[in-house]
Amino acid sequence: MTQEQLSELQHVKELFKKLQELQYSTIGDPALSVSLGAGGYLHSISVFVHVSEEYSNGKALGSFTLAVFLSSKENEDACNACIAFVNAHRTLRA
């Protein structure tokens, strides 16, 4: 792994912590489920957000990927898009 990828790995680990907090915040929520997958030889994170059909407004699944071979901006954008997706579905049922 290059020095740049090692540096991005640290950044991705910090974003993973934010995504874990997001995941914990959905525990007990009847409309949302957040699944995180991490590791593997590509040093990536996969995030799947499942939304109950009752609250989905036609889009029941969000899929987001973060990886060391992506830029910091791309990883930040993916993390923020995931957070926004979850928050948007929280407001739909409020």
PDB file of N, CA and C in Angstrom:
ATOM      1  N   MET A   1       0.853  -1.167   0.000  1.00  0.00           N
ATOM      2  CA  MET A   1       0.000   0.000   0.000  1.00  0.00           C
ATOM      3  C   MET A   1       0.903   1.236   0.000  1.00  0.00           C
ATOM      4  N   THR A   2       0.543   2.218  -0.807  1.00  0.00           N
ATOM      5  CA  THR A   2       1.337   3.442  -0.894  1.00  0.00           C
ATOM      6  C   THR A   2       1.133   4.307   0.349  1.00  0.00           C
ATOM      7  N   GLN A   3       2.012   5.284   0.527  1.00  0.00           N
ATOM      8  CA  GLN A   3       1.887   6.203   1.658  1.00  0.00           C
ATOM      9  C   GLN A   3       0.572   6.978   1.572  1.00  0.00           C
ATOM     10  N   GLU A   4       0.190   7.358   0.385  1.00  0.00           N
ATOM     11  CA  GLU A   4      -1.073   8.075   0.177  1.00  0.00           C
ATOM     12  C   GLU A   4      -2.265   7.219   0.596  1.00  0.00           C
ATOM     13  N   GLN A   5      -2.230   5.938   0.235  1.00  0.00           N
ATOM     14  CA  GLN A   5      -3.313   5.030   0.612  1.00  0.00           C
ATOM     15  C   GLN A   5      -3.336   4.800   2.125  1.00  0.00           C
ATOM     16  N   LEU A   6      -2.164   4.707   2.750  1.00  0.00           N
ATOM     17  CA  LEU A   6      -2.109   4.569   4.207  1.00  0.00           C
ATOM     18  C   LEU A   6      -2.720   5.784   4.894  1.00  0.00           C
ATOM     19  N   SER A   7      -2.439   6.946   4.360  1.00  0.00           N
ATOM     20  CA  SER A   7      -2.996   8.176   4.901  1.00  0.00           C
ATOM     21  C   SER A   7      -4.520   8.183   4.743  1.00  0.00           C
ATOM     22  N   GLU A   8      -4.977   7.771   3.585  1.00  0.00           N
ATOM     23  CA  GLU A   8      -6.423   7.744   3.354  1.00  0.00           C
ATOM     24  C   GLU A   8      -7.091   6.675   4.216  1.00  0.00           C
ATOM     25  N   LEU A   9      -6.373   5.606   4.522  1.00  0.00           N
ATOM     26  CA  LEU A   9      -6.912   4.573   5.395  1.00  0.00           C
ATOM     27  C   LEU A   9      -7.243   5.157   6.771  1.00  0.00           C
ATOM     28  N   GLN A  10      -6.384   6.027   7.290  1.00  0.00           N
ATOM     29  CA  GLN A  10      -6.656   6.681   8.573  1.00  0.00           C
ATOM     30  C   GLN A  10      -7.904   7.561   8.471  1.00  0.00           C
ATOM     31  N   HIS A  11      -8.023   8.262   7.355  1.00  0.00           N
ATOM     32  CA  HIS A  11      -9.195   9.106   7.128  1.00  0.00           C
ATOM     33  C   HIS A  11     -10.469   8.264   7.059  1.00  0.00           C
ATOM     34  N   VAL A  12     -10.408   7.154   6.350  1.00  0.00           N
ATOM     35  CA  VAL A  12     -11.561   6.265   6.206  1.00  0.00           C
ATOM     36  C   VAL A  12     -11.955   5.690   7.573  1.00  0.00           C
ATOM     37  N   LYS A  13     -10.964   5.399   8.418  1.00  0.00           N
ATOM     38  CA  LYS A  13     -11.265   4.896   9.764  1.00  0.00           C
ATOM     39  C   LYS A  13     -12.043   5.932  10.572  1.00  0.00           C
ATOM     40  N   GLU A  14     -11.701   7.199  10.429  1.00  0.00           N
ATOM     41  CA  GLU A  14     -12.435   8.266  11.122  1.00  0.00           C
ATOM     42  C   GLU A  14     -13.864   8.375  10.591  1.00  0.00           C
ATOM     43  N   LEU A  15     -14.015   8.260   9.286  1.00  0.00           N
ATOM     44  CA  LEU A  15     -15.357   8.294   8.697  1.00  0.00           C
ATOM     45  C   LEU A  15     -16.169   7.081   9.136  1.00  0.00           C
ATOM     46  N   PHE A  16     -15.500   5.945   9.296  1.00  0.00           N
ATOM     47  CA  PHE A  16     -16.166   4.727   9.757  1.00  0.00           C
ATOM     48  C   PHE A  16     -16.762   4.940  11.146  1.00  0.00           C
ATOM     49  N   LYS A  17     -16.054   5.661  12.002  1.00  0.00           N
ATOM     50  CA  LYS A  17     -16.576   5.965  13.343  1.00  0.00           C
ATOM     51  C   LYS A  17     -17.872   6.776  13.238  1.00  0.00           C
ATOM     52  N   LYS A  18     -17.900   7.749  12.335  1.00  0.00           N
ATOM     53  CA  LYS A  18     -19.120   8.541  12.131  1.00  0.00           C
ATOM     54  C   LYS A  18     -20.265   7.656  11.644  1.00  0.00           C
ATOM     55  N   LEU A  19     -19.944   6.728  10.751  1.00  0.00           N
ATOM     56  CA  LEU A  19     -20.970   5.843  10.217  1.00  0.00           C
ATOM     57  C   LEU A  19     -21.468   4.867  11.279  1.00  0.00           C
ATOM     58  N   GLN A  20     -20.583   4.450  12.183  1.00  0.00           N
ATOM     59  CA  GLN A  20     -21.016   3.594  13.285  1.00  0.00           C
ATOM     60  C   GLN A  20     -21.977   4.343  14.200  1.00  0.00           C
ATOM     61  N   GLU A  21     -21.681   5.603  14.471  1.00  0.00           N
ATOM     62  CA  GLU A  21     -22.594   6.414  15.278  1.00  0.00           C
ATOM     63  C   GLU A  21     -23.957   6.528  14.598  1.00  0.00           C
ATOM     64  N   LEU A  22     -23.932   6.720  13.295  1.00  0.00           N
ATOM     65  CA  LEU A  22     -25.177   6.776  12.528  1.00  0.00           C
ATOM     66  C   LEU A  22     -25.930   5.457  12.651  1.00  0.00           C
ATOM     67  N   GLN A  23     -25.210   4.353  12.537  1.00  0.00           N
ATOM     68  CA  GLN A  23     -25.816   3.036  12.656  1.00  0.00           C
ATOM     69  C   GLN A  23     -26.453   2.859  14.041  1.00  0.00           C
ATOM     70  N   TYR A  24     -25.725   3.221  15.081  1.00  0.00           N
ATOM     71  CA  TYR A  24     -26.258   3.104  16.445  1.00  0.00           C
ATOM     72  C   TYR A  24     -27.507   3.960  16.628  1.00  0.00           C
ATOM     73  N   SER A  25     -27.550   5.099  15.972  1.00  0.00           N
ATOM     74  CA  SER A  25     -28.702   5.998  16.136  1.00  0.00           C
ATOM     75  C   SER A  25     -29.972   5.425  15.526  1.00  0.00           C
ATOM     76  N   THR A  26     -29.844   4.402  14.693  1.00  0.00           N
ATOM     77  CA  THR A  26     -31.037   3.814  14.068  1.00  0.00           C
ATOM     78  C   THR A  26     -31.533   2.580  14.811  1.00  0.00           C
ATOM     79  N   ILE A  27     -30.814   2.157  15.850  1.00  0.00           N
ATOM     80  CA  ILE A  27     -31.259   0.991  16.609  1.00  0.00           C
ATOM     81  C   ILE A  27     -32.622   1.295  17.224  1.00  0.00           C
ATOM     82  N   GLY A  28     -33.570   0.422  16.974  1.00  0.00           N
ATOM     83  CA  GLY A  28     -34.923   0.602  17.473  1.00  0.00           C
ATOM     84  C   GLY A  28     -35.810   1.428  16.566  1.00  0.00           C
ATOM     85  N   ASP A  29     -35.260   1.939  15.489  1.00  0.00           N
ATOM     86  CA  ASP A  29     -36.050   2.725  14.542  1.00  0.00           C
ATOM     87  C   ASP A  29     -36.807   1.764  13.623  1.00  0.00           C
ATOM     88  N   PRO A  30     -38.127   1.832  13.592  1.00  0.00           N
ATOM     89  CA  PRO A  30     -38.888   0.880  12.783  1.00  0.00           C
ATOM     90  C   PRO A  30     -38.771   1.120  11.275  1.00  0.00           C
ATOM     91  N   ALA A  31     -38.249   2.256  10.876  1.00  0.00           N
ATOM     92  CA  ALA A  31     -38.203   2.588   9.453  1.00  0.00           C
ATOM     93  C   ALA A  31     -36.828   2.382   8.820  1.00  0.00           C
ATOM     94  N   LEU A  32     -35.755   2.367   9.635  1.00  0.00           N
ATOM     95  CA  LEU A  32     -34.406   2.380   9.070  1.00  0.00           C
ATOM     96  C   LEU A  32     -33.525   1.262   9.617  1.00  0.00           C
ATOM     97  N   SER A  33     -32.662   0.761   8.769  1.00  0.00           N
ATOM     98  CA  SER A  33     -31.640  -0.197   9.163  1.00  0.00           C
ATOM     99  C   SER A  33     -30.368   0.150   8.408  1.00  0.00           C
ATOM    100  N   VAL A  34     -29.255   0.283   9.140  1.00  0.00           N
ATOM    101  CA  VAL A  34     -27.971   0.605   8.519  1.00  0.00           C
ATOM    102  C   VAL A  34     -27.028  -0.579   8.721  1.00  0.00           C
ATOM    103  N   SER A  35     -26.472  -1.095   7.630  1.00  0.00           N
ATOM    104  CA  SER A  35     -25.513  -2.202   7.682  1.00  0.00           C
ATOM    105  C   SER A  35     -24.160  -1.700   7.214  1.00  0.00           C
ATOM    106  N   LEU A  36     -23.122  -1.986   8.006  1.00  0.00           N
ATOM    107  CA  LEU A  36     -21.758  -1.602   7.644  1.00  0.00           C
ATOM    108  C   LEU A  36     -20.932  -2.854   7.398  1.00  0.00           C
ATOM    109  N   GLY A  37     -20.190  -2.846   6.316  1.00  0.00           N
ATOM    110  CA  GLY A  37     -19.245  -3.920   6.035  1.00  0.00           C
ATOM    111  C   GLY A  37     -17.881  -3.298   5.838  1.00  0.00           C
ATOM    112  N   ALA A  38     -16.869  -3.843   6.513  1.00  0.00           N
ATOM    113  CA  ALA A  38     -15.535  -3.241   6.435  1.00  0.00           C
ATOM    114  C   ALA A  38     -14.481  -4.313   6.256  1.00  0.00           C
ATOM    115  N   GLY A  39     -13.353  -3.885   5.668  1.00  0.00           N
ATOM    116  CA  GLY A  39     -12.219  -4.787   5.565  1.00  0.00           C
ATOM    117  C   GLY A  39     -12.004  -5.277   4.156  1.00  0.00           C
ATOM    118  N   GLY A  40     -11.356  -6.396   4.081  1.00  0.00           N
ATOM    119  CA  GLY A  40     -11.070  -6.986   2.788  1.00  0.00           C
ATOM    120  C   GLY A  40      -9.801  -6.429   2.174  1.00  0.00           C
ATOM    121  N   TYR A  41      -9.391  -7.044   1.115  1.00  0.00           N
ATOM    122  CA  TYR A  41      -8.137  -6.654   0.493  1.00  0.00           C
ATOM    123  C   TYR A  41      -8.195  -5.282  -0.164  1.00  0.00           C
ATOM    124  N   LEU A  42      -9.397  -4.770  -0.431  1.00  0.00           N
ATOM    125  CA  LEU A  42      -9.517  -3.442  -1.035  1.00  0.00           C
ATOM    126  C   LEU A  42      -9.569  -2.334   0.007  1.00  0.00           C
ATOM    127  N   HIS A  43      -9.551  -2.700   1.297  1.00  0.00           N
ATOM    128  CA  HIS A  43      -9.581  -1.718   2.381  1.00  0.00           C
ATOM    129  C   HIS A  43     -10.723  -0.734   2.163  1.00  0.00           C
ATOM    130  N   SER A  44     -11.916  -1.289   2.079  1.00  0.00           N
ATOM    131  CA  SER A  44     -13.072  -0.448   1.785  1.00  0.00           C
ATOM    132  C   SER A  44     -14.174  -0.669   2.817  1.00  0.00           C
ATOM    133  N   ILE A  45     -15.149   0.219   2.782  1.00  0.00           N
ATOM    134  CA  ILE A  45     -16.329   0.130   3.639  1.00  0.00           C
ATOM    135  C   ILE A  45     -17.543   0.175   2.727  1.00  0.00           C
ATOM    136  N   SER A  46     -18.464  -0.735   2.956  1.00  0.00           N
ATOM    137  CA  SER A  46     -19.733  -0.726   2.241  1.00  0.00           C
ATOM    138  C   SER A  46     -20.825  -0.412   3.243  1.00  0.00           C
ATOM    139  N   VAL A  47     -21.696   0.503   2.880  1.00  0.00           N
ATOM    140  CA  VAL A  47     -22.805   0.884   3.748  1.00  0.00           C
ATOM    141  C   VAL A  47     -24.100   0.682   2.969  1.00  0.00           C
ATOM    142  N   PHE A  48     -25.017  -0.043   3.585  1.00  0.00           N
ATOM    143  CA  PHE A  48     -26.338  -0.248   2.997  1.00  0.00           C
ATOM    144  C   PHE A  48     -27.369   0.280   3.983  1.00  0.00           C
ATOM    145  N   VAL A  49     -28.249   1.133   3.490  1.00  0.00           N
ATOM    146  CA  VAL A  49     -29.333   1.675   4.305  1.00  0.00           C
ATOM    147  C   VAL A  49     -30.632   1.123   3.741  1.00  0.00           C
ATOM    148  N   HIS A  50     -31.336   0.380   4.575  1.00  0.00           N
ATOM    149  CA  HIS A  50     -32.629  -0.178   4.180  1.00  0.00           C
ATOM    150  C   HIS A  50     -33.717   0.669   4.825  1.00  0.00           C
ATOM    151  N   VAL A  51     -34.692   1.051   4.029  1.00  0.00           N
ATOM    152  CA  VAL A  51     -35.802   1.866   4.510  1.00  0.00           C
ATOM    153  C   VAL A  51     -37.079   1.063   4.345  1.00  0.00           C
ATOM    154  N   SER A  52     -37.872   1.007   5.397  1.00  0.00           N
ATOM    155  CA  SER A  52     -39.154   0.311   5.341  1.00  0.00           C
ATOM    156  C   SER A  52     -39.986   0.865   4.180  1.00  0.00           C
ATOM    157  N   GLU A  53     -40.682  -0.009   3.484  1.00  0.00           N
ATOM    158  CA  GLU A  53     -41.500   0.424   2.336  1.00  0.00           C
ATOM    159  C   GLU A  53     -42.493   1.509   2.729  1.00  0.00           C
ATOM    160  N   GLU A  54     -42.963   1.453   3.934  1.00  0.00           N
ATOM    161  CA  GLU A  54     -43.933   2.432   4.417  1.00  0.00           C
ATOM    162  C   GLU A  54     -43.365   3.862   4.400  1.00  0.00           C
ATOM    163  N   TYR A  55     -42.045   3.980   4.559  1.00  0.00           N
ATOM    164  CA  TYR A  55     -41.403   5.290   4.654  1.00  0.00           C
ATOM    165  C   TYR A  55     -40.462   5.608   3.492  1.00  0.00           C
ATOM    166  N   SER A  56     -40.381   4.735   2.518  1.00  0.00           N
ATOM    167  CA  SER A  56     -39.314   4.859   1.529  1.00  0.00           C
ATOM    168  C   SER A  56     -39.570   5.858   0.413  1.00  0.00           C
ATOM    169  N   ASN A  57     -40.791   6.232   0.165  1.00  0.00           N
ATOM    170  CA  ASN A  57     -41.077   7.168  -0.922  1.00  0.00           C
ATOM    171  C   ASN A  57     -40.498   6.662  -2.247  1.00  0.00           C
ATOM    172  N   GLY A  58     -40.539   5.361  -2.448  1.00  0.00           N
ATOM    173  CA  GLY A  58     -40.066   4.782  -3.696  1.00  0.00           C
ATOM    174  C   GLY A  58     -38.616   4.352  -3.714  1.00  0.00           C
ATOM    175  N   LYS A  59     -37.803   4.766  -2.752  1.00  0.00           N
ATOM    176  CA  LYS A  59     -36.394   4.360  -2.731  1.00  0.00           C
ATOM    177  C   LYS A  59     -36.125   3.649  -1.414  1.00  0.00           C
ATOM    178  N   ALA A  60     -36.050   2.333  -1.447  1.00  0.00           N
ATOM    179  CA  ALA A  60     -35.953   1.547  -0.226  1.00  0.00           C
ATOM    180  C   ALA A  60     -34.528   1.160   0.146  1.00  0.00           C
ATOM    181  N   LEU A  61     -33.552   1.471  -0.709  1.00  0.00           N
ATOM    182  CA  LEU A  61     -32.185   1.066  -0.401  1.00  0.00           C
ATOM    183  C   LEU A  61     -31.203   2.146  -0.835  1.00  0.00           C
ATOM    184  N   GLY A  62     -30.308   2.496   0.070  1.00  0.00           N
ATOM    185  CA  GLY A  62     -29.200   3.383  -0.263  1.00  0.00           C
ATOM    186  C   GLY A  62     -27.923   2.583  -0.135  1.00  0.00           C
ATOM    187  N   SER A  63     -27.005   2.737  -1.066  1.00  0.00           N
ATOM    188  CA  SER A  63     -25.747   2.002  -1.065  1.00  0.00           C
ATOM    189  C   SER A  63     -24.598   2.994  -1.228  1.00  0.00           C
ATOM    190  N   PHE A  64     -23.591   2.893  -0.354  1.00  0.00           N
ATOM    191  CA  PHE A  64     -22.489   3.849  -0.344  1.00  0.00           C
ATOM    192  C   PHE A  64     -21.187   3.092  -0.126  1.00  0.00           C
ATOM    193  N   THR A  65     -20.104   3.547  -0.786  1.00  0.00           N
ATOM    194  CA  THR A  65     -18.809   2.886  -0.671  1.00  0.00           C
ATOM    195  C   THR A  65     -17.723   3.905  -0.379  1.00  0.00           C
ATOM    196  N   LEU A  66     -16.844   3.570   0.566  1.00  0.00           N
ATOM    197  CA  LEU A  66     -15.656   4.360   0.879  1.00  0.00           C
ATOM    198  C   LEU A  66     -14.459   3.428   0.717  1.00  0.00           C
ATOM    199  N   ALA A  67     -13.343   3.935   0.214  1.00  0.00           N
ATOM    200  CA  ALA A  67     -12.174   3.079  -0.004  1.00  0.00           C
ATOM    201  C   ALA A  67     -10.895   3.902  -0.055  1.00  0.00           C
ATOM    202  N   VAL A  68      -9.780   3.249   0.237  1.00  0.00           N
ATOM    203  CA  VAL A  68      -8.496   3.953   0.239  1.00  0.00           C
ATOM    204  C   VAL A  68      -8.059   4.384  -1.152  1.00  0.00           C
ATOM    205  N   PHE A  69      -8.565   3.739  -2.186  1.00  0.00           N
ATOM    206  CA  PHE A  69      -8.174   4.115  -3.550  1.00  0.00           C
ATOM    207  C   PHE A  69      -9.002   5.282  -4.085  1.00  0.00           C
ATOM    208  N   LEU A  70      -9.972   5.763  -3.284  1.00  0.00           N
ATOM    209  CA  LEU A  70     -10.726   6.964  -3.639  1.00  0.00           C
ATOM    210  C   LEU A  70     -10.069   8.172  -2.972  1.00  0.00           C
ATOM    211  N   SER A  71     -10.398   9.342  -3.443  1.00  0.00           N
ATOM    212  CA  SER A  71      -9.833  10.551  -2.836  1.00  0.00           C
ATOM    213  C   SER A  71     -10.535  10.847  -1.511  1.00  0.00           C
ATOM    214  N   SER A  72      -9.911  11.680  -0.700  1.00  0.00           N
ATOM    215  CA  SER A  72     -10.519  12.090   0.568  1.00  0.00           C
ATOM    216  C   SER A  72     -11.878  12.732   0.325  1.00  0.00           C
ATOM    217  N   LYS A  73     -11.954  13.554  -0.703  1.00  0.00           N
ATOM    218  CA  LYS A  73     -13.217  14.233  -1.025  1.00  0.00           C
ATOM    219  C   LYS A  73     -14.302  13.226  -1.402  1.00  0.00           C
ATOM    220  N   GLU A  74     -13.940  12.233  -2.207  1.00  0.00           N
ATOM    221  CA  GLU A  74     -14.919  11.219  -2.604  1.00  0.00           C
ATOM    222  C   GLU A  74     -15.421  10.441  -1.384  1.00  0.00           C
ATOM    223  N   ASN A  75     -14.516  10.116  -0.469  1.00  0.00           N
ATOM    224  CA  ASN A  75     -14.912   9.401   0.740  1.00  0.00           C
ATOM    225  C   ASN A  75     -15.772  10.270   1.647  1.00  0.00           C
ATOM    226  N   GLU A  76     -15.404  11.544   1.796  1.00  0.00           N
ATOM    227  CA  GLU A  76     -16.225  12.480   2.583  1.00  0.00           C
ATOM    228  C   GLU A  76     -17.611  12.621   1.969  1.00  0.00           C
ATOM    229  N   ASP A  77     -17.652  12.756   0.640  1.00  0.00           N
ATOM    230  CA  ASP A  77     -18.931  12.898  -0.056  1.00  0.00           C
ATOM    231  C   ASP A  77     -19.816  11.674   0.145  1.00  0.00           C
ATOM    232  N   ALA A  78     -19.236  10.485   0.075  1.00  0.00           N
ATOM    233  CA  ALA A  78     -20.003   9.257   0.272  1.00  0.00           C
ATOM    234  C   ALA A  78     -20.540   9.176   1.700  1.00  0.00           C
ATOM    235  N   CYS A  79     -19.709   9.514   2.665  1.00  0.00           N
ATOM    236  CA  CYS A  79     -20.124   9.508   4.069  1.00  0.00           C
ATOM    237  C   CYS A  79     -21.255  10.509   4.294  1.00  0.00           C
ATOM    238  N   ASN A  80     -21.088  11.725   3.794  1.00  0.00           N
ATOM    239  CA  ASN A  80     -22.106  12.761   3.961  1.00  0.00           C
ATOM    240  C   ASN A  80     -23.398  12.415   3.234  1.00  0.00           C
ATOM    241  N   ALA A  81     -23.289  11.774   2.070  1.00  0.00           N
ATOM    242  CA  ALA A  81     -24.479  11.367   1.323  1.00  0.00           C
ATOM    243  C   ALA A  81     -25.257  10.297   2.098  1.00  0.00           C
ATOM    244  N   CYS A  82     -24.545   9.397   2.740  1.00  0.00           N
ATOM    245  CA  CYS A  82     -25.177   8.366   3.548  1.00  0.00           C
ATOM    246  C   CYS A  82     -25.921   8.994   4.726  1.00  0.00           C
ATOM    247  N   ILE A  83     -25.263   9.904   5.420  1.00  0.00           N
ATOM    248  CA  ILE A  83     -25.873  10.594   6.559  1.00  0.00           C
ATOM    249  C   ILE A  83     -27.109  11.368   6.098  1.00  0.00           C
ATOM    250  N   ALA A  84     -26.999  12.056   4.967  1.00  0.00           N
ATOM    251  CA  ALA A  84     -28.128  12.825   4.432  1.00  0.00           C
ATOM    252  C   ALA A  84     -29.283  11.907   4.049  1.00  0.00           C
ATOM    253  N   PHE A  85     -28.972  10.761   3.459  1.00  0.00           N
ATOM    254  CA  PHE A  85     -30.002   9.792   3.073  1.00  0.00           C
ATOM    255  C   PHE A  85     -30.782   9.326   4.298  1.00  0.00           C
ATOM    256  N   VAL A  86     -30.066   8.968   5.359  1.00  0.00           N
ATOM    257  CA  VAL A  86     -30.726   8.519   6.593  1.00  0.00           C
ATOM    258  C   VAL A  86     -31.556   9.646   7.190  1.00  0.00           C
ATOM    259  N   ASN A  87     -30.976  10.831   7.279  1.00  0.00           N
ATOM    260  CA  ASN A  87     -31.707  11.958   7.870  1.00  0.00           C
ATOM    261  C   ASN A  87     -32.942  12.339   7.062  1.00  0.00           C
ATOM    262  N   ALA A  88     -32.863  12.232   5.748  1.00  0.00           N
ATOM    263  CA  ALA A  88     -34.013  12.547   4.896  1.00  0.00           C
ATOM    264  C   ALA A  88     -35.164  11.587   5.179  1.00  0.00           C
ATOM    265  N   HIS A  89     -34.845  10.338   5.424  1.00  0.00           N
ATOM    266  CA  HIS A  89     -35.900   9.367   5.698  1.00  0.00           C
ATOM    267  C   HIS A  89     -36.412   9.477   7.127  1.00  0.00           C
ATOM    268  N   ARG A  90     -35.606  10.030   8.012  1.00  0.00           N
ATOM    269  CA  ARG A  90     -36.107  10.299   9.359  1.00  0.00           C
ATOM    270  C   ARG A  90     -37.164  11.399   9.311  1.00  0.00           C
ATOM    271  N   THR A  91     -36.944  12.412   8.487  1.00  0.00           N
ATOM    272  CA  THR A  91     -37.887  13.529   8.419  1.00  0.00           C
ATOM    273  C   THR A  91     -39.167  13.144   7.693  1.00  0.00           C
ATOM    274  N   LEU A  92     -39.120  12.179   6.815  1.00  0.00           N
ATOM    275  CA  LEU A  92     -40.316  11.760   6.089  1.00  0.00           C
ATOM    276  C   LEU A  92     -41.396  11.256   7.029  1.00  0.00           C
ATOM    277  N   ARG A  93     -40.991  10.626   8.099  1.00  0.00           N
ATOM    278  CA  ARG A  93     -41.984  10.045   9.004  1.00  0.00           C
ATOM    279  C   ARG A  93     -42.251  10.923  10.213  1.00  0.00           C
ATOM    280  N   ALA A  94     -41.579  12.064  10.294  1.00  0.00           N
ATOM    281  CA  ALA A  94     -41.776  12.962  11.458  1.00  0.00           C
ATOM    282  C   ALA A  94     -43.095  13.684  11.381  1.00  0.00           C
TER     283      ALA A  94
END
